Amino acid sequence: MKLTTLFVALAATSTMTIATAGDDCVTPDAIVGQGAFPFDSSLATTGVEGQAEAICSFFGSSAIANDIWIEWTADADGDATIATCGTAHDTKIAAYPSGGCPVAGTSLACNDDSCGLQSSMGGVAVTNGTTYLLQIGSFPGSAGGAGALNISILAGPFPGDDCAAPLAIAGQGVFPFDSGGATTGVEGQAEAICSFFGSSAIANDIWIEWTADADGDATIATCGTAHDTKIAAYPSGGCPVAGTSLACNDDSCGLQSSMGGVAVTNGTTYLLQIGSFPGSAGGAGALNISILAGPFPGDDCAAPLAIAGQGVFPFDSGGATTGVEGQAEAICSFFGSSAIANDIWIEWTADADGDATIATCGTAHDTKIAAYPSGGCPVAGTSLACNDDSCGLQSSMGGVAVTNGTTYLLQIGSFPGSAGGAGALNISISPLTTGTPYCFCDGGGVVPVCGNLGAAGNGCGNSMTAAGAHLDAVGNATVGADTVVLTASDIPPNQPVLIFQGDTAVAMPFGDGIQCAGGFLVRLGISVSATTSADTASMGVVVSVKGGVTAGDLKRYQAYYRDGASACAARFNTTNGYEIQW
């Protein structure tokens, strides 16, 4: 009986919860000054206070779990950085004015995951001798733990933190910056062109006044900086007026930013906003500025670059601006945007009739492309094709119907928020097939005298191939705009080939093959089969003119050819038949 009682007592003791220091905002722990302050939220509960602050919404949740409360008294005026960087577990932190448990909506700063899974609030304006309430916890679903709270104060305003007192730079080159202790101002937080990943805000922002030293298109970038950045440009002359942003970018080069094609004038000053995506910490980095003198090649749809034919054509949109043309085509709406950023314009002349494939597959940067009829800048709603992300982050427009000798206007750019760059445009044309093959020497109908059956879809077997020869056609079968080309293939080499036109379809033994076209026959032309490995014979007349065709005619075509090496007696053979509706 006594032993049982002991086991029950031990079990009760092993499940007892021990309250952790600072778990209640009514009785917070107290610290003073700057330095590293150990804390432990391992056994902390999740309170009801400070769980629904708007500025604490990260990754879909404004809550701070396993939270402890600390009253901290500043020992200097300035901008404080309060961080848990280096702590082993996931953290989330917030700051409030002191004076009891926090009132909803009064949070001064909040952060989650600015340094890995840990947190850093930079640029918290504090006053010497004033006490502030800090909430230290973890993202919901993560456990608390022991760690260190690091607090430092930068005396005076953070350099460049106020748009009314920006830093000053001039010319081109690499300019170091530091937004590590910057606050998030109210200016430049709601520009439409700065909307990326659901937010137009730029956090921890500093302001720089930059004076251009040349006319041209400027590229302003933070590529290579270690932390996440977001940047914008405005006309100079004090804090920016809403809606006047010249350019904005987030994540064009990894988590860093690049604004290309910003039109600038020598001696003119511009206001640059350098910060980070909301929820990411600022830090030290480098601003790279270069200017391409004169207009960027192909940047204006009124002065496009020119290419012709099929093949691989290099392009570069790295310094292109985003024009107003071709930005609202319905067929260009992908991932919520119809815009094409950093766009250049190319006039391309087709060298064949058919279905063109125009693609940037293999290019290193994100692309978005469109095609229009040529004849100046595009008219809204006339796009022939558009594509984004058909081959990875690159683009491919297939099946664009084109006509030999006709010029088309191509728009080559990138998805909004992605940078332009050098790449290759690949263009190929699949000829239009026209008409229908018929009358095959495959045993399904008339059997040739020699018994030399061919393969399905072909004529009868010959001395070069037992599969037999084949007649095909591509092009536009329109009288007056005829581009039809008839081609006979798999014919023994160096043999005369006659292609003829008939009015009716027949099927009767003829030489070593089968006659398929009958009625009134017209000889379209004679050629000699090639000696190449393809062994083809093509006849290049205007078929409808040579054959006296009128619109609405149904004509049949066939090729007749010599075959002196044939094992059959006649020593001549035929292809399948081919009929074309004109």
PDB file of N, CA and C in Angstrom, residues 464-517:
ATOM      1  N   MET A 464      15.571   0.526-105.671  1.00  0.00           N
ATOM      2  CA  MET A 464      16.280   1.139-104.560  1.00  0.00           C
ATOM      3  C   MET A 464      15.658   0.758-103.225  1.00  0.00           C
ATOM      4  N   THR A 465      14.349   0.697-103.169  1.00  0.00           N
ATOM      5  CA  THR A 465      13.668   0.386-101.914  1.00  0.00           C
ATOM      6  C   THR A 465      12.415  -0.432-102.162  1.00  0.00           C
ATOM      7  N   ALA A 466      12.295  -1.509-101.415  1.00  0.00           N
ATOM      8  CA  ALA A 466      11.100  -2.351-101.532  1.00  0.00           C
ATOM      9  C   ALA A 466       9.855  -1.634-101.027  1.00  0.00           C
ATOM     10  N   ALA A 467      10.046  -0.532-100.278  1.00  0.00           N
ATOM     11  CA  ALA A 467       8.892   0.212 -99.755  1.00  0.00           C
ATOM     12  C   ALA A 467       8.212   1.035-100.828  1.00  0.00           C
ATOM     13  N   GLY A 468       8.906   1.275-101.968  1.00  0.00           N
ATOM     14  CA  GLY A 468       8.317   2.051-103.039  1.00  0.00           C
ATOM     15  C   GLY A 468       8.542   3.550-102.879  1.00  0.00           C
ATOM     16  N   ALA A 469       8.242   4.309-103.933  1.00  0.00           N
ATOM     17  CA  ALA A 469       8.410   5.760-103.941  1.00  0.00           C
ATOM     18  C   ALA A 469       7.159   6.444-103.397  1.00  0.00           C
ATOM     19  N   HIS A 470       7.356   7.710-102.977  1.00  0.00           N
ATOM     20  CA  HIS A 470       6.249   8.420-102.332  1.00  0.00           C
ATOM     21  C   HIS A 470       6.139   9.831-102.904  1.00  0.00           C
ATOM     22  N   LEU A 471       4.889  10.291-103.142  1.00  0.00           N
ATOM     23  CA  LEU A 471       4.628  11.650-103.580  1.00  0.00           C
ATOM     24  C   LEU A 471       3.953  12.412-102.450  1.00  0.00           C
ATOM     25  N   ASP A 472       4.422  13.630-102.203  1.00  0.00           N
ATOM     26  CA  ASP A 472       3.852  14.462-101.143  1.00  0.00           C
ATOM     27  C   ASP A 472       3.781  15.902-101.645  1.00  0.00           C
ATOM     28  N   ALA A 473       3.066  16.767-100.900  1.00  0.00           N
ATOM     29  CA  ALA A 473       2.922  18.164-101.289  1.00  0.00           C
ATOM     30  C   ALA A 473       2.847  19.049-100.043  1.00  0.00           C
ATOM     31  N   VAL A 474       3.453  20.222-100.126  1.00  0.00           N
ATOM     32  CA  VAL A 474       3.329  21.243 -99.087  1.00  0.00           C
ATOM     33  C   VAL A 474       3.066  22.575 -99.766  1.00  0.00           C
ATOM     34  N   GLY A 475       2.541  23.541 -99.003  1.00  0.00           N
ATOM     35  CA  GLY A 475       2.328  24.878 -99.521  1.00  0.00           C
ATOM     36  C   GLY A 475       0.883  25.301 -99.507  1.00  0.00           C
ATOM     37  N   ASN A 476       0.623  26.453-100.076  1.00  0.00           N
ATOM     38  CA  ASN A 476      -0.697  27.067-100.106  1.00  0.00           C
ATOM     39  C   ASN A 476      -1.377  26.758-101.431  1.00  0.00           C
ATOM     40  N   ALA A 477      -2.452  25.976-101.379  1.00  0.00           N
ATOM     41  CA  ALA A 477      -3.167  25.567-102.592  1.00  0.00           C
ATOM     42  C   ALA A 477      -4.279  26.565-102.907  1.00  0.00           C
ATOM     43  N   THR A 478      -3.896  27.824-103.062  1.00  0.00           N
ATOM     44  CA  THR A 478      -4.851  28.873-103.415  1.00  0.00           C
ATOM     45  C   THR A 478      -4.477  29.434-104.781  1.00  0.00           C
ATOM     46  N   VAL A 479      -5.407  29.371-105.722  1.00  0.00           N
ATOM     47  CA  VAL A 479      -5.146  29.897-107.058  1.00  0.00           C
ATOM     48  C   VAL A 479      -4.885  31.400-106.950  1.00  0.00           C
ATOM     49  N   GLY A 480      -3.783  31.834-107.529  1.00  0.00           N
ATOM     50  CA  GLY A 480      -3.382  33.230-107.428  1.00  0.00           C
ATOM     51  C   GLY A 480      -2.385  33.480-106.330  1.00  0.00           C
ATOM     52  N   ALA A 481      -2.303  32.558-105.364  1.00  0.00           N
ATOM     53  CA  ALA A 481      -1.313  32.659-104.294  1.00  0.00           C
ATOM     54  C   ALA A 481      -0.687  31.281-104.061  1.00  0.00           C
ATOM     55  N   ASP A 482      -0.504  30.557-105.142  1.00  0.00           N
ATOM     56  CA  ASP A 482      -0.067  29.157-105.111  1.00  0.00           C
ATOM     57  C   ASP A 482       1.407  29.049-104.730  1.00  0.00           C
ATOM     58  N   THR A 483       1.672  28.289-103.652  1.00  0.00           N
ATOM     59  CA  THR A 483       3.056  27.988-103.278  1.00  0.00           C
ATOM     60  C   THR A 483       3.272  26.474-103.160  1.00  0.00           C
ATOM     61  N   VAL A 484       2.405  25.698-103.814  1.00  0.00           N
ATOM     62  CA  VAL A 484       2.468  24.236-103.690  1.00  0.00           C
ATOM     63  C   VAL A 484       3.757  23.703-104.319  1.00  0.00           C
ATOM     64  N   VAL A 485       4.424  22.826-103.582  1.00  0.00           N
ATOM     65  CA  VAL A 485       5.596  22.109-104.092  1.00  0.00           C
ATOM     66  C   VAL A 485       5.305  20.618-103.986  1.00  0.00           C
ATOM     67  N   LEU A 486       5.392  19.916-105.127  1.00  0.00           N
ATOM     68  CA  LEU A 486       5.212  18.462-105.165  1.00  0.00           C
ATOM     69  C   LEU A 486       6.584  17.809-105.131  1.00  0.00           C
ATOM     70  N   THR A 487       6.749  16.833-104.268  1.00  0.00           N
ATOM     71  CA  THR A 487       8.045  16.183-104.099  1.00  0.00           C
ATOM     72  C   THR A 487       7.885  14.670-104.140  1.00  0.00           C
ATOM     73  N   ALA A 488       8.658  14.043-105.026  1.00  0.00           N
ATOM     74  CA  ALA A 488       8.699  12.582-105.107  1.00  0.00           C
ATOM     75  C   ALA A 488       9.972  12.108-104.435  1.00  0.00           C
ATOM     76  N   SER A 489       9.844  11.127-103.567  1.00  0.00           N
ATOM     77  CA  SER A 489      11.000  10.650-102.811  1.00  0.00           C
ATOM     78  C   SER A 489      11.158   9.147-102.942  1.00  0.00           C
ATOM     79  N   ASP A 490      12.350   8.661-102.546  1.00  0.00           N
ATOM     80  CA  ASP A 490      12.703   7.234-102.610  1.00  0.00           C
ATOM     81  C   ASP A 490      12.654   6.689-104.033  1.00  0.00           C
ATOM     82  N   ILE A 491      13.141   7.520-104.967  1.00  0.00           N
ATOM     83  CA  ILE A 491      13.252   7.116-106.380  1.00  0.00           C
ATOM     84  C   ILE A 491      14.700   6.729-106.641  1.00  0.00           C
ATOM     85  N   PRO A 492      14.971   5.693-107.411  1.00  0.00           N
ATOM     86  CA  PRO A 492      16.358   5.335-107.732  1.00  0.00           C
ATOM     87  C   PRO A 492      17.105   6.544-108.288  1.00  0.00           C
ATOM     88  N   PRO A 493      18.391   6.716-107.947  1.00  0.00           N
ATOM     89  CA  PRO A 493      19.124   7.922-108.333  1.00  0.00           C
ATOM     90  C   PRO A 493      19.362   8.051-109.834  1.00  0.00           C
ATOM     91  N   ASN A 494      19.476   9.327-110.247  1.00  0.00           N
ATOM     92  CA  ASN A 494      19.830   9.677-111.633  1.00  0.00           C
ATOM     93  C   ASN A 494      18.827   9.161-112.662  1.00  0.00           C
ATOM     94  N   GLN A 495      17.560   9.174-112.285  1.00  0.00           N
ATOM     95  CA  GLN A 495      16.506   8.722-113.201  1.00  0.00           C
ATOM     96  C   GLN A 495      15.580   9.897-113.540  1.00  0.00           C
ATOM     97  N   PRO A 496      15.102   9.957-114.800  1.00  0.00           N
ATOM     98  CA  PRO A 496      14.136  11.004-115.147  1.00  0.00           C
ATOM     99  C   PRO A 496      12.800  10.773-114.437  1.00  0.00           C
ATOM    100  N   VAL A 497      12.224  11.867-113.951  1.00  0.00           N
ATOM    101  CA  VAL A 497      10.977  11.797-113.208  1.00  0.00           C
ATOM    102  C   VAL A 497       9.986  12.771-113.832  1.00  0.00           C
ATOM    103  N   LEU A 498       8.793  12.283-114.171  1.00  0.00           N
ATOM    104  CA  LEU A 498       7.728  13.121-114.716  1.00  0.00           C
ATOM    105  C   LEU A 498       6.607  13.218-113.692  1.00  0.00           C
ATOM    106  N   ILE A 499       6.222  14.453-113.336  1.00  0.00           N
ATOM    107  CA  ILE A 499       5.071  14.639-112.450  1.00  0.00           C
ATOM    108  C   ILE A 499       3.931  15.177-113.305  1.00  0.00           C
ATOM    109  N   PHE A 500       2.782  14.539-113.208  1.00  0.00           N
ATOM    110  CA  PHE A 500       1.647  14.941-114.050  1.00  0.00           C
ATOM    111  C   PHE A 500       0.392  15.122-113.213  1.00  0.00           C
ATOM    112  N   GLN A 501      -0.551  15.849-113.819  1.00  0.00           N
ATOM    113  CA  GLN A 501      -1.827  16.185-113.184  1.00  0.00           C
ATOM    114  C   GLN A 501      -2.956  15.536-113.954  1.00  0.00           C
ATOM    115  N   GLY A 502      -3.946  14.989-113.239  1.00  0.00           N
ATOM    116  CA  GLY A 502      -5.117  14.403-113.875  1.00  0.00           C
ATOM    117  C   GLY A 502      -6.398  14.930-113.259  1.00  0.00           C
ATOM    118  N   ASP A 503      -7.526  14.662-113.956  1.00  0.00           N
ATOM    119  CA  ASP A 503      -8.826  15.119-113.468  1.00  0.00           C
ATOM    120  C   ASP A 503      -9.514  14.096-112.578  1.00  0.00           C
ATOM    121  N   THR A 504      -9.225  12.831-112.803  1.00  0.00           N
ATOM    122  CA  THR A 504      -9.972  11.779-112.113  1.00  0.00           C
ATOM    123  C   THR A 504      -9.021  10.839-111.380  1.00  0.00           C
ATOM    124  N   ALA A 505      -9.591  10.134-110.409  1.00  0.00           N
ATOM    125  CA  ALA A 505      -8.843   9.101-109.697  1.00  0.00           C
ATOM    126  C   ALA A 505      -9.112   7.760-110.361  1.00  0.00           C
ATOM    127  N   VAL A 506      -8.032   7.058-110.724  1.00  0.00           N
ATOM    128  CA  VAL A 506      -8.148   5.725-111.311  1.00  0.00           C
ATOM    129  C   VAL A 506      -7.259   4.783-110.517  1.00  0.00           C
ATOM    130  N   ALA A 507      -7.314   3.510-110.809  1.00  0.00           N
ATOM    131  CA  ALA A 507      -6.457   2.511-110.176  1.00  0.00           C
ATOM    132  C   ALA A 507      -6.326   1.334-111.120  1.00  0.00           C
ATOM    133  N   MET A 508      -5.215   1.256-111.865  1.00  0.00           N
ATOM    134  CA  MET A 508      -4.999   0.177-112.829  1.00  0.00           C
ATOM    135  C   MET A 508      -3.502  -0.085-112.950  1.00  0.00           C
ATOM    136  N   PRO A 509      -3.114  -1.342-113.258  1.00  0.00           N
ATOM    137  CA  PRO A 509      -1.698  -1.642-113.439  1.00  0.00           C
ATOM    138  C   PRO A 509      -1.097  -0.754-114.528  1.00  0.00           C
ATOM    139  N   PHE A 510       0.131  -0.282-114.256  1.00  0.00           N
ATOM    140  CA  PHE A 510       0.799   0.613-115.197  1.00  0.00           C
ATOM    141  C   PHE A 510       2.299   0.430-115.022  1.00  0.00           C
ATOM    142  N   GLY A 511       2.944  -0.226-116.021  1.00  0.00           N
ATOM    143  CA  GLY A 511       4.356  -0.539-115.912  1.00  0.00           C
ATOM    144  C   GLY A 511       4.603  -1.449-114.715  1.00  0.00           C
ATOM    145  N   ASP A 512       5.589  -1.068-113.904  1.00  0.00           N
ATOM    146  CA  ASP A 512       5.879  -1.827-112.689  1.00  0.00           C
ATOM    147  C   ASP A 512       5.059  -1.323-111.495  1.00  0.00           C
ATOM    148  N   GLY A 513       4.117  -0.393-111.768  1.00  0.00           N
ATOM    149  CA  GLY A 513       3.348   0.190-110.674  1.00  0.00           C
ATOM    150  C   GLY A 513       1.871   0.238-110.968  1.00  0.00           C
ATOM    151  N   ILE A 514       1.209   1.302-110.456  1.00  0.00           N
ATOM    152  CA  ILE A 514      -0.228   1.491-110.610  1.00  0.00           C
ATOM    153  C   ILE A 514      -0.474   2.927-111.048  1.00  0.00           C
ATOM    154  N   GLN A 515      -1.329   3.115-112.083  1.00  0.00           N
ATOM    155  CA  GLN A 515      -1.727   4.465-112.467  1.00  0.00           C
ATOM    156  C   GLN A 515      -2.853   4.918-111.550  1.00  0.00           C
ATOM    157  N   CYS A 516      -2.695   6.116-110.975  1.00  0.00           N
ATOM    158  CA  CYS A 516      -3.669   6.632-110.003  1.00  0.00           C
ATOM    159  C   CYS A 516      -4.402   7.863-110.497  1.00  0.00           C
ATOM    160  N   ALA A 517      -3.792   8.644-111.416  1.00  0.00           N
ATOM    161  CA  ALA A 517      -4.409   9.864-111.934  1.00  0.00           C
ATOM    162  C   ALA A 517      -4.774   9.652-113.394  1.00  0.00           C
TER     163      ALA A 517
END
